[in-house]
Amino acid sequence: MCDAPPLRLHHINLRFSLGCEPDPRKLLFAARFAEYDQDTRTVWLRFKSHGGLTAMFTEKGDVLMRVRGPLEKAKSRACAIAAFVKQRSEPKAHFLNYRVTALNLSCRLPFRLRLNRFCVLFGVDMELYVKDSDREQSGIRFISPPPYNITVRVEQSGVLMLENAKSLEDAAALYEKLWAAARQAQDTPG
């Protein structure tokens, strides 16, 4: 048997507060890639210089971010955004109440899967089976049972995605169980 391929961290969703209510107009003019959504009254900023991160600023001063890269750098990137806001638009801004809200990970298994067999082995209802016509991949999507509550997408091609994990430890523990089921459900050629 082959070893499990490593999970790769794609995005980190995080949240923090500025401790003040920034002026949306100042934020819009402070960044190169900015949009204002009138319906939700939020400002979206996209930063290519910070690893392609996206930040959403609410009128109450909360910041929601989606960051690429290692977990260790997420907090420093969030601090950099708070400093950017403080320097360019709101001198009263601070970096408060930082927390990671979700992790999105994936891997490519070294084999294709028989999804019906995987569903039986992992205990997933086969009615969740979907056909994604845009990508021409067959797959299933489900929420793992407690204590993990992680959204899992498994494709016939062997792509495995874990979304909204609360920690790397939870993702790794669930992945062990998914790997055991996937090994037994591999599609053999011929």
mmCIF file with all atom_site columns, C-alpha atoms in Angstrom:
data_model
loop_
_atom_site.group_PDB
_atom_site.id
_atom_site.type_symbol
_atom_site.label_atom_id
_atom_site.label_alt_id
_atom_site.label_comp_id
_atom_site.label_asym_id
_atom_site.label_entity_id
_atom_site.label_seq_id
_atom_site.pdbx_PDB_ins_code
_atom_site.Cartn_x
_atom_site.Cartn_y
_atom_site.Cartn_z
_atom_site.occupancy
_atom_site.B_iso_or_equiv
_atom_site.pdbx_formal_charge
_atom_site.auth_seq_id
_atom_site.auth_comp_id
_atom_site.auth_asym_id
_atom_site.auth_atom_id
_atom_site.pdbx_PDB_model_num
ATOM 1   C CA . MET A 1 1   ? 0.000   0.000  0.000   1.00 0.00 ? 1   MET A CA 1
ATOM 2   C CA . CYS A 1 2   ? 1.112   3.550  -0.655  1.00 0.00 ? 2   CYS A CA 1
ATOM 3   C CA . ASP A 1 3   ? 1.307   6.287  1.951   1.00 0.00 ? 3   ASP A CA 1
ATOM 4   C CA . ALA A 1 4   ? -1.350  8.966  2.217   1.00 0.00 ? 4   ALA A CA 1
ATOM 5   C CA . PRO A 1 5   ? -0.479  12.073 0.214   1.00 0.00 ? 5   PRO A CA 1
ATOM 6   C CA . PRO A 1 6   ? -0.096  15.163 2.398   1.00 0.00 ? 6   PRO A CA 1
ATOM 7   C CA . LEU A 1 7   ? -2.943  17.635 2.808   1.00 0.00 ? 7   LEU A CA 1
ATOM 8   C CA . ARG A 1 8   ? -2.198  21.052 1.339   1.00 0.00 ? 8   ARG A CA 1
ATOM 9   C CA . LEU A 1 9   ? -3.525  24.205 3.006   1.00 0.00 ? 9   LEU A CA 1
ATOM 10  C CA . HIS A 1 10  ? -5.177  26.456 0.427   1.00 0.00 ? 10  HIS A CA 1
ATOM 11  C CA . HIS A 1 11  ? -6.976  29.207 2.289   1.00 0.00 ? 11  HIS A CA 1
ATOM 12  C CA . ILE A 1 12  ? -7.288  30.452 5.817   1.00 0.00 ? 12  ILE A CA 1
ATOM 13  C CA . ASN A 1 13  ? -10.410 32.401 6.736   1.00 0.00 ? 13  ASN A CA 1
ATOM 14  C CA . LEU A 1 14  ? -9.862  34.713 9.666   1.00 0.00 ? 14  LEU A CA 1
ATOM 15  C CA . ARG A 1 15  ? -11.510 37.568 11.482  1.00 0.00 ? 15  ARG A CA 1
ATOM 16  C CA . PHE A 1 16  ? -10.375 40.484 13.621  1.00 0.00 ? 16  PHE A CA 1
ATOM 17  C CA . SER A 1 17  ? -11.617 43.875 14.733  1.00 0.00 ? 17  SER A CA 1
ATOM 18  C CA . LEU A 1 18  ? -10.184 47.339 14.169  1.00 0.00 ? 18  LEU A CA 1
ATOM 19  C CA . GLY A 1 19  ? -11.781 48.729 17.335  1.00 0.00 ? 19  GLY A CA 1
ATOM 20  C CA . CYS A 1 20  ? -13.299 51.623 15.376  1.00 0.00 ? 20  CYS A CA 1
ATOM 21  C CA . GLU A 1 21  ? -15.642 52.257 12.464  1.00 0.00 ? 21  GLU A CA 1
ATOM 22  C CA . PRO A 1 22  ? -13.533 53.132 9.405   1.00 0.00 ? 22  PRO A CA 1
ATOM 23  C CA . ASP A 1 23  ? -14.837 55.536 6.776   1.00 0.00 ? 23  ASP A CA 1
ATOM 24  C CA . PRO A 1 24  ? -15.625 53.440 3.653   1.00 0.00 ? 24  PRO A CA 1
ATOM 25  C CA . ARG A 1 25  ? -14.657 56.294 1.301   1.00 0.00 ? 25  ARG A CA 1
ATOM 26  C CA . LYS A 1 26  ? -11.183 56.541 2.809   1.00 0.00 ? 26  LYS A CA 1
ATOM 27  C CA . LEU A 1 27  ? -10.731 52.775 2.498   1.00 0.00 ? 27  LEU A CA 1
ATOM 28  C CA . LEU A 1 28  ? -11.821 52.865 -1.141  1.00 0.00 ? 28  LEU A CA 1
ATOM 29  C CA . PHE A 1 29  ? -9.206  55.447 -2.016  1.00 0.00 ? 29  PHE A CA 1
ATOM 30  C CA . ALA A 1 30  ? -6.493  53.815 0.094   1.00 0.00 ? 30  ALA A CA 1
ATOM 31  C CA . ALA A 1 31  ? -6.143  50.641 -1.985  1.00 0.00 ? 31  ALA A CA 1
ATOM 32  C CA . ARG A 1 32  ? -5.714  49.936 -5.659  1.00 0.00 ? 32  ARG A CA 1
ATOM 33  C CA . PHE A 1 33  ? -8.216  47.077 -5.882  1.00 0.00 ? 33  PHE A CA 1
ATOM 34  C CA . ALA A 1 34  ? -11.258 48.137 -3.872  1.00 0.00 ? 34  ALA A CA 1
ATOM 35  C CA . GLU A 1 35  ? -15.019 47.764 -4.198  1.00 0.00 ? 35  GLU A CA 1
ATOM 36  C CA . TYR A 1 36  ? -17.942 49.024 -2.141  1.00 0.00 ? 36  TYR A CA 1
ATOM 37  C CA . ASP A 1 37  ? -21.045 46.841 -1.792  1.00 0.00 ? 37  ASP A CA 1
ATOM 38  C CA . GLN A 1 38  ? -23.993 49.112 -1.031  1.00 0.00 ? 38  GLN A CA 1
ATOM 39  C CA . ASP A 1 39  ? -26.338 46.242 -0.129  1.00 0.00 ? 39  ASP A CA 1
ATOM 40  C CA . THR A 1 40  ? -24.133 44.899 2.675   1.00 0.00 ? 40  THR A CA 1
ATOM 41  C CA . ARG A 1 41  ? -22.345 48.227 3.303   1.00 0.00 ? 41  ARG A CA 1
ATOM 42  C CA . THR A 1 42  ? -18.953 46.553 3.160   1.00 0.00 ? 42  THR A CA 1
ATOM 43  C CA . VAL A 1 43  ? -15.669 47.414 1.495   1.00 0.00 ? 43  VAL A CA 1
ATOM 44  C CA . TRP A 1 44  ? -13.684 44.683 -0.292  1.00 0.00 ? 44  TRP A CA 1
ATOM 45  C CA . LEU A 1 45  ? -9.952  45.087 -0.749  1.00 0.00 ? 45  LEU A CA 1
ATOM 46  C CA . ARG A 1 46  ? -7.716  42.731 -2.710  1.00 0.00 ? 46  ARG A CA 1
ATOM 47  C CA . PHE A 1 47  ? -3.987  42.772 -2.086  1.00 0.00 ? 47  PHE A CA 1
ATOM 48  C CA . LYS A 1 48  ? -1.661  41.103 -4.544  1.00 0.00 ? 48  LYS A CA 1
ATOM 49  C CA . SER A 1 49  ? 1.362   42.074 -2.459  1.00 0.00 ? 49  SER A CA 1
ATOM 50  C CA . HIS A 1 50  ? 0.175   40.009 0.521   1.00 0.00 ? 50  HIS A CA 1
ATOM 51  C CA . GLY A 1 51  ? -0.099  36.639 -1.206  1.00 0.00 ? 51  GLY A CA 1
ATOM 52  C CA . GLY A 1 52  ? -3.371  37.386 -2.971  1.00 0.00 ? 52  GLY A CA 1
ATOM 53  C CA . LEU A 1 53  ? -5.413  37.967 0.166   1.00 0.00 ? 53  LEU A CA 1
ATOM 54  C CA . THR A 1 54  ? -8.900  39.425 0.174   1.00 0.00 ? 54  THR A CA 1
ATOM 55  C CA . ALA A 1 55  ? -10.239 41.508 3.050   1.00 0.00 ? 55  ALA A CA 1
ATOM 56  C CA . MET A 1 56  ? -13.801 42.594 3.731   1.00 0.00 ? 56  MET A CA 1
ATOM 57  C CA . PHE A 1 57  ? -14.378 45.530 6.067   1.00 0.00 ? 57  PHE A CA 1
ATOM 58  C CA . THR A 1 58  ? -17.789 45.934 7.703   1.00 0.00 ? 58  THR A CA 1
ATOM 59  C CA . GLU A 1 59  ? -19.098 49.292 8.832   1.00 0.00 ? 59  GLU A CA 1
ATOM 60  C CA . LYS A 1 60  ? -18.721 48.180 12.466  1.00 0.00 ? 60  LYS A CA 1
ATOM 61  C CA . GLY A 1 61  ? -14.958 47.760 12.069  1.00 0.00 ? 61  GLY A CA 1
ATOM 62  C CA . ASP A 1 62  ? -14.824 43.956 11.736  1.00 0.00 ? 62  ASP A CA 1
ATOM 63  C CA . VAL A 1 63  ? -12.457 42.553 9.136   1.00 0.00 ? 63  VAL A CA 1
ATOM 64  C CA . LEU A 1 64  ? -12.964 39.179 7.463   1.00 0.00 ? 64  LEU A CA 1
ATOM 65  C CA . MET A 1 65  ? -10.016 37.900 5.462   1.00 0.00 ? 65  MET A CA 1
ATOM 66  C CA . ARG A 1 66  ? -9.161  35.019 3.187   1.00 0.00 ? 66  ARG A CA 1
ATOM 67  C CA . VAL A 1 67  ? -5.428  34.369 3.143   1.00 0.00 ? 67  VAL A CA 1
ATOM 68  C CA . ARG A 1 68  ? -3.286  31.923 1.192   1.00 0.00 ? 68  ARG A CA 1
ATOM 69  C CA . GLY A 1 69  ? -0.194  30.348 2.566   1.00 0.00 ? 69  GLY A CA 1
ATOM 70  C CA . PRO A 1 70  ? 1.007   28.872 5.809   1.00 0.00 ? 70  PRO A CA 1
ATOM 71  C CA . LEU A 1 71  ? -0.988  29.271 9.000   1.00 0.00 ? 71  LEU A CA 1
ATOM 72  C CA . GLU A 1 72  ? 2.025   30.802 10.743  1.00 0.00 ? 72  GLU A CA 1
ATOM 73  C CA . LYS A 1 73  ? 1.963   33.830 8.408   1.00 0.00 ? 73  LYS A CA 1
ATOM 74  C CA . ALA A 1 74  ? -1.794  34.493 8.604   1.00 0.00 ? 74  ALA A CA 1
ATOM 75  C CA . LYS A 1 75  ? -1.629  36.606 11.761  1.00 0.00 ? 75  LYS A CA 1
ATOM 76  C CA . SER A 1 76  ? 1.256   38.726 10.481  1.00 0.00 ? 76  SER A CA 1
ATOM 77  C CA . ARG A 1 77  ? -0.666  39.384 7.253   1.00 0.00 ? 77  ARG A CA 1
ATOM 78  C CA . ALA A 1 78  ? -3.736  40.409 9.263   1.00 0.00 ? 78  ALA A CA 1
ATOM 79  C CA . CYS A 1 79  ? -1.545  42.751 11.351  1.00 0.00 ? 79  CYS A CA 1
ATOM 80  C CA . ALA A 1 80  ? -0.187  44.241 8.133   1.00 0.00 ? 80  ALA A CA 1
ATOM 81  C CA . ILE A 1 81  ? -3.716  44.979 6.920   1.00 0.00 ? 81  ILE A CA 1
ATOM 82  C CA . ALA A 1 82  ? -4.595  46.626 10.242  1.00 0.00 ? 82  ALA A CA 1
ATOM 83  C CA . ALA A 1 83  ? -1.430  48.740 9.951   1.00 0.00 ? 83  ALA A CA 1
ATOM 84  C CA . PHE A 1 84  ? -2.354  49.601 6.342   1.00 0.00 ? 84  PHE A CA 1
ATOM 85  C CA . VAL A 1 85  ? -5.796  50.826 7.466   1.00 0.00 ? 85  VAL A CA 1
ATOM 86  C CA . LYS A 1 86  ? -4.267  52.791 10.354  1.00 0.00 ? 86  LYS A CA 1
ATOM 87  C CA . GLN A 1 87  ? -1.710  54.462 8.107   1.00 0.00 ? 87  GLN A CA 1
ATOM 88  C CA . ARG A 1 88  ? -3.943  55.218 5.122   1.00 0.00 ? 88  ARG A CA 1
ATOM 89  C CA . SER A 1 89  ? -7.414  55.907 6.458   1.00 0.00 ? 89  SER A CA 1
ATOM 90  C CA . GLU A 1 90  ? -8.080  55.493 10.173  1.00 0.00 ? 90  GLU A CA 1
ATOM 91  C CA . PRO A 1 91  ? -5.483  56.507 12.781  1.00 0.00 ? 91  PRO A CA 1
ATOM 92  C CA . LYS A 1 92  ? -7.611  55.029 15.627  1.00 0.00 ? 92  LYS A CA 1
ATOM 93  C CA . ALA A 1 93  ? -7.472  51.515 14.152  1.00 0.00 ? 93  ALA A CA 1
ATOM 94  C CA . HIS A 1 94  ? -6.038  48.690 16.269  1.00 0.00 ? 94  HIS A CA 1
ATOM 95  C CA . PHE A 1 95  ? -5.596  44.945 15.867  1.00 0.00 ? 95  PHE A CA 1
ATOM 96  C CA . LEU A 1 96  ? -8.093  43.240 18.212  1.00 0.00 ? 96  LEU A CA 1
ATOM 97  C CA . ASN A 1 97  ? -9.872  39.886 18.692  1.00 0.00 ? 97  ASN A CA 1
ATOM 98  C CA . TYR A 1 98  ? -7.942  37.908 16.058  1.00 0.00 ? 98  TYR A CA 1
ATOM 99  C CA . ARG A 1 99  ? -9.159  34.375 15.351  1.00 0.00 ? 99  ARG A CA 1
ATOM 100 C CA . VAL A 1 100 ? -8.983  31.795 12.583  1.00 0.00 ? 100 VAL A CA 1
ATOM 101 C CA . THR A 1 101 ? -12.526 30.853 11.552  1.00 0.00 ? 101 THR A CA 1
ATOM 102 C CA . ALA A 1 102 ? -11.895 28.158 8.910   1.00 0.00 ? 102 ALA A CA 1
ATOM 103 C CA . LEU A 1 103 ? -9.196  26.250 7.036   1.00 0.00 ? 103 LEU A CA 1
ATOM 104 C CA . ASN A 1 104 ? -9.578  24.852 3.514   1.00 0.00 ? 104 ASN A CA 1
ATOM 105 C CA . LEU A 1 105 ? -7.291  21.952 2.554   1.00 0.00 ? 105 LEU A CA 1
ATOM 106 C CA . SER A 1 106 ? -7.000  19.436 -0.272  1.00 0.00 ? 106 SER A CA 1
ATOM 107 C CA . CYS A 1 107 ? -4.952  16.619 -1.728  1.00 0.00 ? 107 CYS A CA 1
ATOM 108 C CA . ARG A 1 108 ? -4.895  14.425 -4.801  1.00 0.00 ? 108 ARG A CA 1
ATOM 109 C CA . LEU A 1 109 ? -5.075  10.723 -4.073  1.00 0.00 ? 109 LEU A CA 1
ATOM 110 C CA . PRO A 1 110 ? -2.753  8.508  -6.160  1.00 0.00 ? 110 PRO A CA 1
ATOM 111 C CA . PHE A 1 111 ? -5.754  6.625  -7.592  1.00 0.00 ? 111 PHE A CA 1
ATOM 112 C CA . ARG A 1 112 ? -9.312  7.070  -8.828  1.00 0.00 ? 112 ARG A CA 1
ATOM 113 C CA . LEU A 1 113 ? -12.222 6.189  -6.553  1.00 0.00 ? 113 LEU A CA 1
ATOM 114 C CA . ARG A 1 114 ? -15.365 4.120  -6.816  1.00 0.00 ? 114 ARG A CA 1
ATOM 115 C CA . LEU A 1 115 ? -17.665 6.611  -5.136  1.00 0.00 ? 115 LEU A CA 1
ATOM 116 C CA . ASN A 1 116 ? -20.461 4.159  -4.375  1.00 0.00 ? 116 ASN A CA 1
ATOM 117 C CA . ARG A 1 117 ? -17.975 1.918  -2.530  1.00 0.00 ? 117 ARG A CA 1
ATOM 118 C CA . PHE A 1 118 ? -16.472 4.920  -0.710  1.00 0.00 ? 118 PHE A CA 1
ATOM 119 C CA . CYS A 1 119 ? -19.955 6.000  0.441   1.00 0.00 ? 119 CYS A CA 1
ATOM 120 C CA . VAL A 1 120 ? -20.681 2.555  1.866   1.00 0.00 ? 120 VAL A CA 1
ATOM 121 C CA . LEU A 1 121 ? -17.312 2.367  3.646   1.00 0.00 ? 121 LEU A CA 1
ATOM 122 C CA . PHE A 1 122 ? -17.491 5.874  5.088   1.00 0.00 ? 122 PHE A CA 1
ATOM 123 C CA . GLY A 1 123 ? -21.218 5.737  5.826   1.00 0.00 ? 123 GLY A CA 1
ATOM 124 C CA . VAL A 1 124 ? -22.303 8.536  3.482   1.00 0.00 ? 124 VAL A CA 1
ATOM 125 C CA . ASP A 1 125 ? -25.780 8.543  1.946   1.00 0.00 ? 125 ASP A CA 1
ATOM 126 C CA . MET A 1 126 ? -25.345 7.894  -1.794  1.00 0.00 ? 126 MET A CA 1
ATOM 127 C CA . GLU A 1 127 ? -28.186 10.313 -2.589  1.00 0.00 ? 127 GLU A CA 1
ATOM 128 C CA . LEU A 1 128 ? -25.654 13.078 -2.019  1.00 0.00 ? 128 LEU A CA 1
ATOM 129 C CA . TYR A 1 129 ? -23.950 12.016 -5.255  1.00 0.00 ? 129 TYR A CA 1
ATOM 130 C CA . VAL A 1 130 ? -23.713 14.948 -7.677  1.00 0.00 ? 130 VAL A CA 1
ATOM 131 C CA . LYS A 1 131 ? -22.549 15.466 -11.226 1.00 0.00 ? 131 LYS A CA 1
ATOM 132 C CA . ASP A 1 132 ? -20.730 18.733 -11.791 1.00 0.00 ? 132 ASP A CA 1
ATOM 133 C CA . SER A 1 133 ? -21.198 19.279 -15.514 1.00 0.00 ? 133 SER A CA 1
ATOM 134 C CA . ASP A 1 134 ? -18.856 22.282 -15.733 1.00 0.00 ? 134 ASP A CA 1
ATOM 135 C CA . ARG A 1 135 ? -15.851 20.313 -14.531 1.00 0.00 ? 135 ARG A CA 1
ATOM 136 C CA . GLU A 1 136 ? -16.980 16.935 -15.839 1.00 0.00 ? 136 GLU A CA 1
ATOM 137 C CA . GLN A 1 137 ? -16.077 15.343 -12.524 1.00 0.00 ? 137 GLN A CA 1
ATOM 138 C CA . SER A 1 138 ? -18.354 13.152 -10.494 1.00 0.00 ? 138 SER A CA 1
ATOM 139 C CA . GLY A 1 139 ? -18.192 13.652 -6.783  1.00 0.00 ? 139 GLY A CA 1
ATOM 140 C CA . ILE A 1 140 ? -19.906 13.699 -3.439  1.00 0.00 ? 140 ILE A CA 1
ATOM 141 C CA . ARG A 1 141 ? -20.149 16.490 -0.923  1.00 0.00 ? 141 ARG A CA 1
ATOM 142 C CA . PHE A 1 142 ? -21.146 15.998 2.707   1.00 0.00 ? 142 PHE A CA 1
ATOM 143 C CA . ILE A 1 143 ? -20.560 17.307 6.203   1.00 0.00 ? 143 ILE A CA 1
ATOM 144 C CA . SER A 1 144 ? -18.542 14.932 8.344   1.00 0.00 ? 144 SER A CA 1
ATOM 145 C CA . PRO A 1 145 ? -20.092 13.723 11.581  1.00 0.00 ? 145 PRO A CA 1
ATOM 146 C CA . PRO A 1 146 ? -19.229 15.329 14.943  1.00 0.00 ? 146 PRO A CA 1
ATOM 147 C CA . PRO A 1 147 ? -16.822 16.166 16.433  1.00 0.00 ? 147 PRO A CA 1
ATOM 148 C CA . TYR A 1 148 ? -15.332 17.439 13.146  1.00 0.00 ? 148 TYR A CA 1
ATOM 149 C CA . ASN A 1 149 ? -18.251 19.001 11.226  1.00 0.00 ? 149 ASN A CA 1
ATOM 150 C CA . ILE A 1 150 ? -15.976 19.611 8.240   1.00 0.00 ? 150 ILE A CA 1
ATOM 151 C CA . THR A 1 151 ? -17.405 19.878 4.723   1.00 0.00 ? 151 THR A CA 1
ATOM 152 C CA . VAL A 1 152 ? -15.858 17.118 2.602   1.00 0.00 ? 152 VAL A CA 1
ATOM 153 C CA . ARG A 1 153 ? -15.835 16.875 -1.179  1.00 0.00 ? 153 ARG A CA 1
ATOM 154 C CA . VAL A 1 154 ? -14.545 13.677 -2.755  1.00 0.00 ? 154 VAL A CA 1
ATOM 155 C CA . GLU A 1 155 ? -14.238 13.397 -6.532  1.00 0.00 ? 155 GLU A CA 1
ATOM 156 C CA . GLN A 1 156 ? -14.054 10.241 -8.589  1.00 0.00 ? 156 GLN A CA 1
ATOM 157 C CA . SER A 1 157 ? -10.743 11.476 -10.000 1.00 0.00 ? 157 SER A CA 1
ATOM 158 C CA . GLY A 1 158 ? -9.180  11.209 -6.529  1.00 0.00 ? 158 GLY A CA 1
ATOM 159 C CA . VAL A 1 159 ? -9.341  14.848 -5.463  1.00 0.00 ? 159 VAL A CA 1
ATOM 160 C CA . LEU A 1 160 ? -10.226 15.258 -1.795  1.00 0.00 ? 160 LEU A CA 1
ATOM 161 C CA . MET A 1 161 ? -11.146 18.652 -0.307  1.00 0.00 ? 161 MET A CA 1
ATOM 162 C CA . LEU A 1 162 ? -11.780 19.584 3.311   1.00 0.00 ? 162 LEU A CA 1
ATOM 163 C CA . GLU A 1 163 ? -13.528 22.916 3.836   1.00 0.00 ? 163 GLU A CA 1
ATOM 164 C CA . ASN A 1 164 ? -14.314 24.889 6.977   1.00 0.00 ? 164 ASN A CA 1
ATOM 165 C CA . ALA A 1 165 ? -12.039 22.910 9.287   1.00 0.00 ? 165 ALA A CA 1
ATOM 166 C CA . LYS A 1 166 ? -11.614 24.597 12.659  1.00 0.00 ? 166 LYS A CA 1
ATOM 167 C CA . SER A 1 167 ? -8.064  23.323 13.183  1.00 0.00 ? 167 SER A CA 1
ATOM 168 C CA . LEU A 1 168 ? -5.291  21.418 11.438  1.00 0.00 ? 168 LEU A CA 1
ATOM 169 C CA . GLU A 1 169 ? -5.595  18.688 14.078  1.00 0.00 ? 169 GLU A CA 1
ATOM 170 C CA . ASP A 1 170 ? -9.303  18.127 13.271  1.00 0.00 ? 170 ASP A CA 1
ATOM 171 C CA . ALA A 1 171 ? -8.538  18.048 9.553   1.00 0.00 ? 171 ALA A CA 1
ATOM 172 C CA . ALA A 1 172 ? -5.701  15.534 10.040  1.00 0.00 ? 172 ALA A CA 1
ATOM 173 C CA . ALA A 1 173 ? -7.833  13.245 12.232  1.00 0.00 ? 173 ALA A CA 1
ATOM 174 C CA . LEU A 1 174 ? -10.680 13.239 9.709   1.00 0.00 ? 174 LEU A CA 1
ATOM 175 C CA . TYR A 1 175 ? -8.249  12.754 6.824   1.00 0.00 ? 175 TYR A CA 1
ATOM 176 C CA . GLU A 1 176 ? -6.932  9.566  8.447   1.00 0.00 ? 176 GLU A CA 1
ATOM 177 C CA . LYS A 1 177 ? -10.439 8.108  8.406   1.00 0.00 ? 177 LYS A CA 1
ATOM 178 C CA . LEU A 1 178 ? -11.115 9.305  4.849   1.00 0.00 ? 178 LEU A CA 1
ATOM 179 C CA . TRP A 1 179 ? -7.803  7.812  3.680   1.00 0.00 ? 179 TRP A CA 1
ATOM 180 C CA . ALA A 1 180 ? -8.677  4.424  5.180   1.00 0.00 ? 180 ALA A CA 1
ATOM 181 C CA . ALA A 1 181 ? -12.013 4.374  3.315   1.00 0.00 ? 181 ALA A CA 1
ATOM 182 C CA . ALA A 1 182 ? -10.457 5.699  0.095   1.00 0.00 ? 182 ALA A CA 1
ATOM 183 C CA . ARG A 1 183 ? -7.757  2.984  0.039   1.00 0.00 ? 183 ARG A CA 1
ATOM 184 C CA . GLN A 1 184 ? -10.443 0.316  0.122   1.00 0.00 ? 184 GLN A CA 1
ATOM 185 C CA . ALA A 1 185 ? -12.552 2.108  -2.502  1.00 0.00 ? 185 ALA A CA 1
ATOM 186 C CA . GLN A 1 186 ? -9.837  2.660  -5.087  1.00 0.00 ? 186 GLN A CA 1
ATOM 187 C CA . ASP A 1 187 ? -10.840 2.041  -8.656  1.00 0.00 ? 187 ASP A CA 1
ATOM 188 C CA . THR A 1 188 ? -8.552  -0.548 -10.219 1.00 0.00 ? 188 THR A CA 1
ATOM 189 C CA . PRO A 1 189 ? -8.000  -0.271 -13.979 1.00 0.00 ? 189 PRO A CA 1
ATOM 190 C CA . GLY A 1 190 ? -9.399  -2.970 -16.158 1.00 0.00 ? 190 GLY A CA 1
#
